[in-house]
Amino acid sequence: YSDDVLHVDTFTETKQLSEAFNKMLGRLKLLDESREEFVSNVSHELKTPMTSMKVLADSLLEMKEAPVEMYQEFMQDIAKEIDRENQIITDLLSLVKMDKTGQNMNIQTVNINELLEQTLKRLRPIADKKNVEMVMESFRPVTAEIDEMKFTLAISNLVENAIKYNHDNGWVHVSLNADHKYFYIKVEDSGIGIPEKDQPHIFERFYRVDKSHSREIGGTGLGLAIARNAVIVHRGAIKVYSNEGEGTTFTVRIPLIYVAA
Ligand code: ADP
């Protein structure tokens, strides 16, 4: 009888082990696939400006005695593509640096009100170009333990988007609040909004709602992936609320005290 029990137990254990093993294999496979997809996306994104530059350079080379204005125009286009390539590489580097789930955090006690003021000040020239009104509202003074560089990147990306995907003469409201445990930042805009079906995907790397439109506006599709990573390495949360055609609100919640993993 006792042999029987032993037999059953060993059998169950083996079955459980094999299930756990299969589950792990499945996870590894998914990881490998997402890695592959990432590399293929990166290659594609980096190749697009290259292709344009090649076409522009080739057509210049083929032209015999083109007027100097034409050279200038083509070189300006090439310079634009170089800027774009640069932006993609810069964004990719910040993303890769942060992907290490919170390693290399440079944690300091930072005045968040000041950080927000500074960030808005830096972005004001872009807002002014579209005559977008930027307003900040602080409900209380907040100091928190954060990695200033990483956190600023997150907020910059959110505010930059709120300006970029806005109408001329629109507005951006940024607010800061806190309780005993967290601080909360809200970035609200009067812009074009995000269709409901796209909302679950906007934090994915390279995801853009309207590729042609976003390209015109000049994004890399990495801004929100960077913002989300920056929030996650602070053990925070980020959410989006939006109505197409009406505007978008991003909320960020970050613990006041940093807890290492
Ligand atoms: P991008 O570099 O294209 O701006 P992001 O990762 O920052 O990439 O954003 C992903 C996409 O989400 C954008 O292409 C845009 O379609 C959409 N999006 C982001 N923020 C906003 C916003 N405030 N209003 C409307 N659409 C937005």
PDB file of C-alpha atoms and ligand atoms in Angstrom:
ATOM      1  CA  TYR A   1       0.000   0.000   0.000  1.00  0.00           C
ATOM      2  CA  SER A   2       2.721   2.445   0.999  1.00  0.00           C
ATOM      3  CA  ASP A   3       4.598   1.612  -2.215  1.00  0.00           C
ATOM      4  CA  ASP A   4       1.525   2.621  -4.100  1.00  0.00           C
ATOM      5  CA  VAL A   5       1.378   6.007  -2.384  1.00  0.00           C
ATOM      6  CA  LEU A   6       5.028   6.568  -3.142  1.00  0.00           C
ATOM      7  CA  HIS A   7       4.434   5.653  -6.725  1.00  0.00           C
ATOM      8  CA  VAL A   8       1.537   8.073  -7.070  1.00  0.00           C
ATOM      9  CA  ASP A   9       3.525  10.871  -5.408  1.00  0.00           C
ATOM     10  CA  THR A  10       6.533  10.402  -7.659  1.00  0.00           C
ATOM     11  CA  PHE A  11       4.271  10.371 -10.638  1.00  0.00           C
ATOM     12  CA  THR A  12       2.546  13.606  -9.597  1.00  0.00           C
ATOM     13  CA  GLU A  13       5.855  15.229  -8.874  1.00  0.00           C
ATOM     14  CA  THR A  14       7.295  14.273 -12.240  1.00  0.00           C
ATOM     15  CA  LYS A  15       4.182  15.584 -13.932  1.00  0.00           C
ATOM     16  CA  GLN A  16       4.413  18.864 -12.014  1.00  0.00           C
ATOM     17  CA  LEU A  17       8.082  19.198 -12.850  1.00  0.00           C
ATOM     18  CA  SER A  18       7.499  18.596 -16.502  1.00  0.00           C
ATOM     19  CA  GLU A  19       4.662  21.147 -16.503  1.00  0.00           C
ATOM     20  CA  ALA A  20       6.887  23.739 -14.843  1.00  0.00           C
ATOM     21  CA  PHE A  21       9.633  22.970 -17.343  1.00  0.00           C
ATOM     22  CA  ASN A  22       7.266  23.390 -20.278  1.00  0.00           C
ATOM     23  CA  LYS A  23       5.976  26.647 -18.860  1.00  0.00           C
ATOM     24  CA  MET A  24       9.542  27.942 -18.562  1.00  0.00           C
ATOM     25  CA  LEU A  25      10.347  26.838 -22.087  1.00  0.00           C
ATOM     26  CA  GLY A  26       7.286  28.695 -23.310  1.00  0.00           C
ATOM     27  CA  ARG A  27       8.395  31.839 -21.512  1.00  0.00           C
ATOM     28  CA  LEU A  28      11.910  31.593 -22.903  1.00  0.00           C
ATOM     29  CA  LYS A  29      10.490  31.142 -26.382  1.00  0.00           C
ATOM     30  CA  LEU A  30       8.318  34.252 -25.975  1.00  0.00           C
ATOM     31  CA  LEU A  31      11.320  36.200 -24.725  1.00  0.00           C
ATOM     32  CA  ASP A  32      13.373  35.066 -27.680  1.00  0.00           C
ATOM     33  CA  GLU A  33      10.604  36.044 -30.090  1.00  0.00           C
ATOM     34  CA  SER A  34      10.202  39.509 -28.562  1.00  0.00           C
ATOM     35  CA  ARG A  35      13.985  39.964 -28.745  1.00  0.00           C
ATOM     36  CA  GLU A  36      13.969  38.962 -32.382  1.00  0.00           C
ATOM     37  CA  GLU A  37      11.097  41.320 -33.087  1.00  0.00           C
ATOM     38  CA  PHE A  38      12.922  44.152 -31.328  1.00  0.00           C
ATOM     39  CA  VAL A  39      16.105  43.650 -33.362  1.00  0.00           C
ATOM     40  CA  SER A  40      14.121  43.463 -36.569  1.00  0.00           C
ATOM     41  CA  ASN A  41      12.205  46.652 -35.643  1.00  0.00           C
ATOM     42  CA  VAL A  42      15.421  48.467 -34.782  1.00  0.00           C
ATOM     43  CA  SER A  43      17.021  47.449 -38.066  1.00  0.00           C
ATOM     44  CA  HIS A  44      13.992  48.590 -39.997  1.00  0.00           C
ATOM     45  CA  GLU A  45      13.813  51.937 -38.210  1.00  0.00           C
ATOM     46  CA  LEU A  46      17.519  52.594 -38.707  1.00  0.00           C
ATOM     47  CA  LYS A  47      17.384  51.588 -42.356  1.00  0.00           C
ATOM     48  CA  THR A  48      14.574  53.943 -43.347  1.00  0.00           C
ATOM     49  CA  PRO A  49      16.577  57.189 -43.017  1.00  0.00           C
ATOM     50  CA  MET A  50      19.565  55.425 -44.614  1.00  0.00           C
ATOM     51  CA  THR A  51      17.499  54.523 -47.677  1.00  0.00           C
ATOM     52  CA  SER A  52      16.306  58.114 -48.058  1.00  0.00           C
ATOM     53  CA  MET A  53      19.848  59.444 -47.741  1.00  0.00           C
ATOM     54  CA  LYS A  54      21.109  56.979 -50.325  1.00  0.00           C
ATOM     55  CA  VAL A  55      18.396  57.962 -52.811  1.00  0.00           C
ATOM     56  CA  LEU A  56      19.086  61.668 -52.275  1.00  0.00           C
ATOM     57  CA  ALA A  57      22.858  61.271 -52.627  1.00  0.00           C
ATOM     58  CA  ASP A  58      22.541  59.052 -55.702  1.00  0.00           C
ATOM     59  CA  SER A  59      20.255  61.473 -57.490  1.00  0.00           C
ATOM     60  CA  LEU A  60      22.660  64.338 -56.784  1.00  0.00           C
ATOM     61  CA  LEU A  61      25.562  62.285 -58.119  1.00  0.00           C
ATOM     62  CA  GLU A  62      23.663  61.402 -61.289  1.00  0.00           C
ATOM     63  CA  MET A  63      22.836  65.020 -62.042  1.00  0.00           C
ATOM     64  CA  LYS A  64      25.399  66.761 -64.124  1.00  0.00           C
ATOM     65  CA  GLU A  65      25.684  70.457 -63.374  1.00  0.00           C
ATOM     66  CA  ALA A  66      22.627  70.765 -61.162  1.00  0.00           C
ATOM     67  CA  PRO A  67      21.975  74.287 -59.908  1.00  0.00           C
ATOM     68  CA  VAL A  68      23.446  75.057 -56.524  1.00  0.00           C
ATOM     69  CA  GLU A  69      19.953  75.545 -55.050  1.00  0.00           C
ATOM     70  CA  MET A  70      19.152  71.944 -55.850  1.00  0.00           C
ATOM     71  CA  TYR A  71      22.303  70.766 -54.073  1.00  0.00           C
ATOM     72  CA  GLN A  72      21.331  72.828 -51.068  1.00  0.00           C
ATOM     73  CA  GLU A  73      17.805  71.467 -51.019  1.00  0.00           C
ATOM     74  CA  PHE A  74      18.975  67.861 -51.254  1.00  0.00           C
ATOM     75  CA  MET A  75      21.650  68.371 -48.613  1.00  0.00           C
ATOM     76  CA  GLN A  76      19.052  69.870 -46.278  1.00  0.00           C
ATOM     77  CA  ASP A  77      16.931  66.750 -46.727  1.00  0.00           C
ATOM     78  CA  ILE A  78      19.962  64.579 -46.043  1.00  0.00           C
ATOM     79  CA  ALA A  79      20.731  66.586 -42.899  1.00  0.00           C
ATOM     80  CA  LYS A  80      17.139  66.028 -41.724  1.00  0.00           C
ATOM     81  CA  GLU A  81      17.485  62.293 -42.172  1.00  0.00           C
ATOM     82  CA  ILE A  82      20.758  62.339 -40.217  1.00  0.00           C
ATOM     83  CA  ASP A  83      18.989  64.169 -37.372  1.00  0.00           C
ATOM     84  CA  ARG A  84      16.312  61.510 -37.399  1.00  0.00           C
ATOM     85  CA  GLU A  85      18.841  58.691 -37.350  1.00  0.00           C
ATOM     86  CA  ASN A  86      20.557  60.411 -34.424  1.00  0.00           C
ATOM     87  CA  GLN A  87      17.298  60.748 -32.507  1.00  0.00           C
ATOM     88  CA  ILE A  88      16.487  57.054 -32.952  1.00  0.00           C
ATOM     89  CA  ILE A  89      19.939  56.038 -31.695  1.00  0.00           C
ATOM     90  CA  THR A  90      19.736  58.396 -28.696  1.00  0.00           C
ATOM     91  CA  ASP A  91      16.288  57.023 -27.788  1.00  0.00           C
ATOM     92  CA  LEU A  92      17.433  53.430 -28.212  1.00  0.00           C
ATOM     93  CA  LEU A  93      20.401  54.010 -25.942  1.00  0.00           C
ATOM     94  CA  SER A  94      18.242  55.486 -23.169  1.00  0.00           C
ATOM     95  CA  LEU A  95      15.861  52.571 -23.518  1.00  0.00           C
ATOM     96  CA  VAL A  96      18.592  49.929 -23.363  1.00  0.00           C
ATOM     97  CA  LYS A  97      20.223  51.639 -20.384  1.00  0.00           C
ATOM     98  CA  MET A  98      16.961  51.519 -18.496  1.00  0.00           C
ATOM     99  CA  ASP A  99      15.913  48.016 -19.476  1.00  0.00           C
ATOM    100  CA  LYS A 100      18.075  46.568 -16.744  1.00  0.00           C
ATOM    101  CA  THR A 101      15.132  46.683 -14.332  1.00  0.00           C
ATOM    102  CA  GLY A 102      16.447  49.296 -12.010  1.00  0.00           C
ATOM    103  CA  GLN A 103      20.145  48.592 -11.930  1.00  0.00           C
ATOM    104  CA  ASN A 104      22.450  51.609 -11.942  1.00  0.00           C
ATOM    105  CA  MET A 105      19.889  53.846 -10.296  1.00  0.00           C
ATOM    106  CA  ASN A 106      21.342  57.145  -9.190  1.00  0.00           C
ATOM    107  CA  ILE A 107      18.922  57.888  -6.372  1.00  0.00           C
ATOM    108  CA  GLN A 108      18.842  61.358  -4.830  1.00  0.00           C
ATOM    109  CA  THR A 109      16.359  63.416  -2.855  1.00  0.00           C
ATOM    110  CA  VAL A 110      14.895  65.777  -5.407  1.00  0.00           C
ATOM    111  CA  ASN A 111      12.499  68.722  -5.271  1.00  0.00           C
ATOM    112  CA  ILE A 112       9.806  67.555  -7.710  1.00  0.00           C
ATOM    113  CA  ASN A 113       8.092  70.966  -8.050  1.00  0.00           C
ATOM    114  CA  GLU A 114      11.374  72.440  -9.228  1.00  0.00           C
ATOM    115  CA  LEU A 115      12.057  69.522 -11.557  1.00  0.00           C
ATOM    116  CA  LEU A 116       8.669  70.008 -13.232  1.00  0.00           C
ATOM    117  CA  GLU A 117       9.150  73.789 -13.544  1.00  0.00           C
ATOM    118  CA  GLN A 118      12.536  73.211 -15.171  1.00  0.00           C
ATOM    119  CA  THR A 119      11.158  70.607 -17.568  1.00  0.00           C
ATOM    120  CA  LEU A 120       8.327  72.888 -18.677  1.00  0.00           C
ATOM    121  CA  LYS A 121      10.727  75.785 -19.084  1.00  0.00           C
ATOM    122  CA  ARG A 122      12.919  73.700 -21.356  1.00  0.00           C
ATOM    123  CA  LEU A 123       9.962  72.688 -23.536  1.00  0.00           C
ATOM    124  CA  ARG A 124       8.303  76.113 -23.637  1.00  0.00           C
ATOM    125  CA  PRO A 125       9.943  77.138 -26.957  1.00  0.00           C
ATOM    126  CA  ILE A 126       8.381  74.096 -28.683  1.00  0.00           C
ATOM    127  CA  ALA A 127       4.980  74.943 -27.177  1.00  0.00           C
ATOM    128  CA  ASP A 128       5.325  78.606 -28.195  1.00  0.00           C
ATOM    129  CA  LYS A 129       5.867  77.576 -31.816  1.00  0.00           C
ATOM    130  CA  LYS A 130       2.343  76.109 -31.874  1.00  0.00           C
ATOM    131  CA  ASN A 131       0.998  78.707 -29.494  1.00  0.00           C
ATOM    132  CA  VAL A 132       0.164  75.939 -27.019  1.00  0.00           C
ATOM    133  CA  GLU A 133      -0.462  77.257 -23.507  1.00  0.00           C
ATOM    134  CA  MET A 134       1.397  75.337 -20.779  1.00  0.00           C
ATOM    135  CA  VAL A 135       0.178  75.583 -17.208  1.00  0.00           C
ATOM    136  CA  MET A 136       1.534  73.941 -14.105  1.00  0.00           C
ATOM    137  CA  GLU A 137      -0.397  73.431 -10.902  1.00  0.00           C
ATOM    138  CA  SER A 138       1.247  72.230  -7.677  1.00  0.00           C
ATOM    139  CA  PHE A 139      -1.028  71.166  -4.847  1.00  0.00           C
ATOM    140  CA  ARG A 140       1.858  70.839  -2.386  1.00  0.00           C
ATOM    141  CA  PRO A 141       5.628  70.905  -2.158  1.00  0.00           C
ATOM    142  CA  VAL A 142       7.050  67.480  -2.915  1.00  0.00           C
ATOM    143  CA  THR A 143      10.497  66.001  -2.382  1.00  0.00           C
ATOM    144  CA  ALA A 144      11.122  62.398  -3.316  1.00  0.00           C
ATOM    145  CA  GLU A 145      13.894  59.872  -3.806  1.00  0.00           C
ATOM    146  CA  ILE A 146      14.328  59.450  -7.535  1.00  0.00           C
ATOM    147  CA  ASP A 147      16.869  59.073 -10.299  1.00  0.00           C
ATOM    148  CA  GLU A 148      16.578  62.621 -11.589  1.00  0.00           C
ATOM    149  CA  MET A 149      17.842  61.948 -15.103  1.00  0.00           C
ATOM    150  CA  LYS A 150      15.638  58.945 -15.752  1.00  0.00           C
ATOM    151  CA  PHE A 151      12.569  60.527 -14.212  1.00  0.00           C
ATOM    152  CA  THR A 152      13.040  63.792 -16.121  1.00  0.00           C
ATOM    153  CA  LEU A 153      13.209  61.786 -19.337  1.00  0.00           C
ATOM    154  CA  ALA A 154       9.813  60.252 -18.574  1.00  0.00           C
ATOM    155  CA  ILE A 155       8.137  63.592 -17.841  1.00  0.00           C
ATOM    156  CA  SER A 156       9.819  65.312 -20.792  1.00  0.00           C
ATOM    157  CA  ASN A 157       8.526  62.649 -23.153  1.00  0.00           C
ATOM    158  CA  LEU A 158       4.970  62.978 -21.821  1.00  0.00           C
ATOM    159  CA  VAL A 159       4.938  66.775 -22.021  1.00  0.00           C
ATOM    160  CA  GLU A 160       6.628  66.761 -25.426  1.00  0.00           C
ATOM    161  CA  ASN A 161       3.931  64.424 -26.740  1.00  0.00           C
ATOM    162  CA  ALA A 162       1.205  66.583 -25.207  1.00  0.00           C
ATOM    163  CA  ILE A 163       2.591  69.475 -27.289  1.00  0.00           C
ATOM    164  CA  LYS A 164       3.366  67.464 -30.425  1.00  0.00           C
ATOM    165  CA  TYR A 165      -0.030  65.788 -30.679  1.00  0.00           C
ATOM    166  CA  ASN A 166      -1.904  69.000 -29.916  1.00  0.00           C
ATOM    167  CA  HIS A 167      -3.674  71.518 -32.115  1.00  0.00           C
ATOM    168  CA  ASP A 168      -2.366  75.023 -32.646  1.00  0.00           C
ATOM    169  CA  ASN A 169      -3.581  77.275 -29.797  1.00  0.00           C
ATOM    170  CA  GLY A 170      -4.264  74.225 -27.604  1.00  0.00           C
ATOM    171  CA  TRP A 171      -3.287  73.750 -23.954  1.00  0.00           C
ATOM    172  CA  VAL A 172      -1.237  71.422 -21.747  1.00  0.00           C
ATOM    173  CA  HIS A 173      -1.905  71.157 -17.996  1.00  0.00           C
ATOM    174  CA  VAL A 174       0.636  69.540 -15.699  1.00  0.00           C
ATOM    175  CA  SER A 175      -0.296  68.946 -12.082  1.00  0.00           C
ATOM    176  CA  LEU A 176       1.532  67.591  -9.044  1.00  0.00           C
ATOM    177  CA  ASN A 177       0.027  66.157  -5.910  1.00  0.00           C
ATOM    178  CA  ALA A 178       1.085  63.784  -3.122  1.00  0.00           C
ATOM    179  CA  ASP A 179      -0.118  61.772  -0.149  1.00  0.00           C
ATOM    180  CA  HIS A 180       1.945  60.128   2.576  1.00  0.00           C
ATOM    181  CA  LYS A 181       3.218  57.396   0.244  1.00  0.00           C
ATOM    182  CA  TYR A 182       3.242  58.535  -3.374  1.00  0.00           C
ATOM    183  CA  PHE A 183       3.425  61.587  -5.551  1.00  0.00           C
ATOM    184  CA  TYR A 184       1.171  61.938  -8.566  1.00  0.00           C
ATOM    185  CA  ILE A 185       1.763  63.758 -11.828  1.00  0.00           C
ATOM    186  CA  LYS A 186      -0.941  64.381 -14.385  1.00  0.00           C
ATOM    187  CA  VAL A 187      -0.170  65.549 -17.929  1.00  0.00           C
ATOM    188  CA  GLU A 188      -3.368  66.602 -19.669  1.00  0.00           C
ATOM    189  CA  ASP A 189      -3.717  67.942 -23.206  1.00  0.00           C
ATOM    190  CA  SER A 190      -6.349  69.329 -25.566  1.00  0.00           C
ATOM    191  CA  GLY A 191      -4.863  67.398 -28.485  1.00  0.00           C
ATOM    192  CA  ILE A 192      -5.923  64.877 -31.095  1.00  0.00           C
ATOM    193  CA  GLY A 193      -6.488  62.042 -28.594  1.00  0.00           C
ATOM    194  CA  ILE A 194      -5.743  58.339 -28.975  1.00  0.00           C
ATOM    195  CA  PRO A 195      -8.275  55.876 -30.429  1.00  0.00           C
ATOM    196  CA  GLU A 196      -9.403  53.302 -27.862  1.00  0.00           C
ATOM    197  CA  LYS A 197      -8.074  50.355 -29.856  1.00  0.00           C
ATOM    198  CA  ASP A 198      -4.558  51.859 -29.891  1.00  0.00           C
ATOM    199  CA  GLN A 199      -4.437  52.729 -26.192  1.00  0.00           C
ATOM    200  CA  PRO A 200      -3.247  49.282 -25.009  1.00  0.00           C
ATOM    201  CA  HIS A 201      -0.299  49.417 -27.445  1.00  0.00           C
ATOM    202  CA  ILE A 202       1.103  52.931 -27.200  1.00  0.00           C
ATOM    203  CA  PHE A 203       3.723  51.952 -24.594  1.00  0.00           C
ATOM    204  CA  GLU A 204       5.187  49.311 -26.916  1.00  0.00           C
ATOM    205  CA  ARG A 205       8.484  50.071 -28.586  1.00  0.00           C
ATOM    206  CA  PHE A 206       8.073  51.642 -32.042  1.00  0.00           C
ATOM    207  CA  TYR A 207       4.271  51.678 -31.826  1.00  0.00           C
ATOM    208  CA  ARG A 208       2.669  54.719 -33.445  1.00  0.00           C
ATOM    209  CA  VAL A 209      -1.010  55.364 -33.908  1.00  0.00           C
ATOM    210  CA  ASP A 210      -0.773  56.828 -37.373  1.00  0.00           C
ATOM    211  CA  LYS A 211       2.586  56.059 -38.943  1.00  0.00           C
ATOM    212  CA  SER A 212       2.510  58.684 -41.692  1.00  0.00           C
ATOM    213  CA  HIS A 213       1.164  61.396 -39.393  1.00  0.00           C
ATOM    214  CA  SER A 214       3.596  60.536 -36.586  1.00  0.00           C
ATOM    215  CA  ARG A 215       6.484  60.518 -39.028  1.00  0.00           C
ATOM    216  CA  GLU A 216       5.510  63.957 -40.207  1.00  0.00           C
ATOM    217  CA  ILE A 217       5.388  65.096 -36.558  1.00  0.00           C
ATOM    218  CA  GLY A 218       8.785  63.503 -36.099  1.00  0.00           C
ATOM    219  CA  GLY A 219       8.605  60.744 -33.517  1.00  0.00           C
ATOM    220  CA  THR A 220      10.590  57.560 -33.134  1.00  0.00           C
ATOM    221  CA  GLY A 221       7.847  55.536 -31.435  1.00  0.00           C
ATOM    222  CA  LEU A 222      10.147  55.040 -28.429  1.00  0.00           C
ATOM    223  CA  GLY A 223       9.152  57.986 -26.231  1.00  0.00           C
ATOM    224  CA  LEU A 224       6.414  56.235 -24.268  1.00  0.00           C
ATOM    225  CA  ALA A 225       8.381  52.981 -23.980  1.00  0.00           C
ATOM    226  CA  ILE A 226      11.158  55.039 -22.391  1.00  0.00           C
ATOM    227  CA  ALA A 227       8.673  56.851 -20.128  1.00  0.00           C
ATOM    228  CA  ARG A 228       7.113  53.580 -18.980  1.00  0.00           C
ATOM    229  CA  ASN A 229      10.502  52.006 -18.259  1.00  0.00           C
ATOM    230  CA  ALA A 230      11.581  55.065 -16.314  1.00  0.00           C
ATOM    231  CA  VAL A 231       8.411  54.850 -14.211  1.00  0.00           C
ATOM    232  CA  ILE A 232       8.757  51.100 -13.676  1.00  0.00           C
ATOM    233  CA  VAL A 233      12.355  51.308 -12.451  1.00  0.00           C
ATOM    234  CA  HIS A 234      11.005  53.682  -9.765  1.00  0.00           C
ATOM    235  CA  ARG A 235       8.350  51.024  -8.903  1.00  0.00           C
ATOM    236  CA  GLY A 236       5.679  53.419 -10.095  1.00  0.00           C
ATOM    237  CA  ALA A 237       2.687  53.193 -12.394  1.00  0.00           C
ATOM    238  CA  ILE A 238       1.671  55.018 -15.569  1.00  0.00           C
ATOM    239  CA  LYS A 239      -1.783  55.125 -17.150  1.00  0.00           C
ATOM    240  CA  VAL A 240      -3.442  56.720 -20.130  1.00  0.00           C
ATOM    241  CA  TYR A 241      -6.978  58.089 -20.509  1.00  0.00           C
ATOM    242  CA  SER A 242      -8.046  59.490 -23.838  1.00  0.00           C
ATOM    243  CA  ASN A 243     -10.966  60.351 -26.051  1.00  0.00           C
ATOM    244  CA  GLU A 244     -10.208  60.561 -29.744  1.00  0.00           C
ATOM    245  CA  GLY A 245     -10.495  64.131 -30.960  1.00  0.00           C
ATOM    246  CA  GLU A 246     -10.804  65.541 -27.449  1.00  0.00           C
ATOM    247  CA  GLY A 247      -7.474  65.080 -25.697  1.00  0.00           C
ATOM    248  CA  THR A 248      -5.321  62.800 -23.618  1.00  0.00           C
ATOM    249  CA  THR A 249      -4.343  62.484 -19.965  1.00  0.00           C
ATOM    250  CA  PHE A 250      -1.355  60.531 -18.682  1.00  0.00           C
ATOM    251  CA  THR A 251      -1.100  59.866 -14.948  1.00  0.00           C
ATOM    252  CA  VAL A 252       2.094  58.836 -13.179  1.00  0.00           C
ATOM    253  CA  ARG A 253       2.341  57.550  -9.591  1.00  0.00           C
ATOM    254  CA  ILE A 254       5.744  57.224  -7.928  1.00  0.00           C
ATOM    255  CA  PRO A 255       6.625  56.193  -4.344  1.00  0.00           C
ATOM    256  CA  LEU A 256       8.139  59.055  -2.317  1.00  0.00           C
ATOM    257  CA  ILE A 257      10.742  56.684  -0.885  1.00  0.00           C
ATOM    258  CA  TYR A 258      12.777  54.546  -3.245  1.00  0.00           C
ATOM    259  CA  VAL A 259      12.838  50.830  -2.490  1.00  0.00           C
ATOM    260  CA  ALA A 260      15.686  48.872  -4.069  1.00  0.00           C
ATOM    261  CA  ALA A 261      14.801  45.497  -5.550  1.00  0.00           C
TER     262      ALA A 261
HETATM  263  P1  ADP B   1       6.487  59.059 -30.913  1.00  0.00           P
HETATM  264  O1  ADP B   1       7.951  59.195 -30.967  1.00  0.00           O
HETATM  265  O2  ADP B   1       5.881  58.583 -32.216  1.00  0.00           O
HETATM  266  O3  ADP B   1       5.803  60.259 -30.354  1.00  0.00           O
HETATM  267  P2  ADP B   1       5.755  57.701 -28.450  1.00  0.00           P
HETATM  268  O4  ADP B   1       6.189  56.366 -27.968  1.00  0.00           O
HETATM  269  O5  ADP B   1       6.124  58.884 -27.657  1.00  0.00           O
HETATM  270  O6  ADP B   1       6.262  57.804 -29.945  1.00  0.00           O
HETATM  271  O7  ADP B   1       4.192  57.655 -28.625  1.00  0.00           O
HETATM  272  C1  ADP B   1       3.593  56.570 -29.338  1.00  0.00           C
HETATM  273  C2  ADP B   1       2.358  57.047 -30.099  1.00  0.00           C
HETATM  274  O8  ADP B   1       1.308  57.362 -29.184  1.00  0.00           O
HETATM  275  C3  ADP B   1       2.579  58.308 -30.908  1.00  0.00           C
HETATM  276  O9  ADP B   1       3.082  58.035 -32.186  1.00  0.00           O
HETATM  277  C4  ADP B   1       1.185  58.910 -30.962  1.00  0.00           C
HETATM  278  O10 ADP B   1       0.473  58.318 -32.027  1.00  0.00           O
HETATM  279  C5  ADP B   1       0.557  58.460 -29.656  1.00  0.00           C
HETATM  280  N1  ADP B   1       0.589  59.521 -28.605  1.00  0.00           N
HETATM  281  C6  ADP B   1       1.480  59.642 -27.590  1.00  0.00           C
HETATM  282  N2  ADP B   1       1.192  60.679 -26.789  1.00  0.00           N
HETATM  283  C7  ADP B   1       0.068  61.244 -27.302  1.00  0.00           C
HETATM  284  C8  ADP B   1      -0.752  62.359 -26.918  1.00  0.00           C
HETATM  285  N3  ADP B   1      -0.484  63.122 -25.838  1.00  0.00           N
HETATM  286  N4  ADP B   1      -1.842  62.635 -27.695  1.00  0.00           N
HETATM  287  C9  ADP B   1      -2.140  61.874 -28.758  1.00  0.00           C
HETATM  288  N5  ADP B   1      -1.407  60.819 -29.179  1.00  0.00           N
HETATM  289  C10 ADP B   1      -0.319  60.507 -28.468  1.00  0.00           C
END
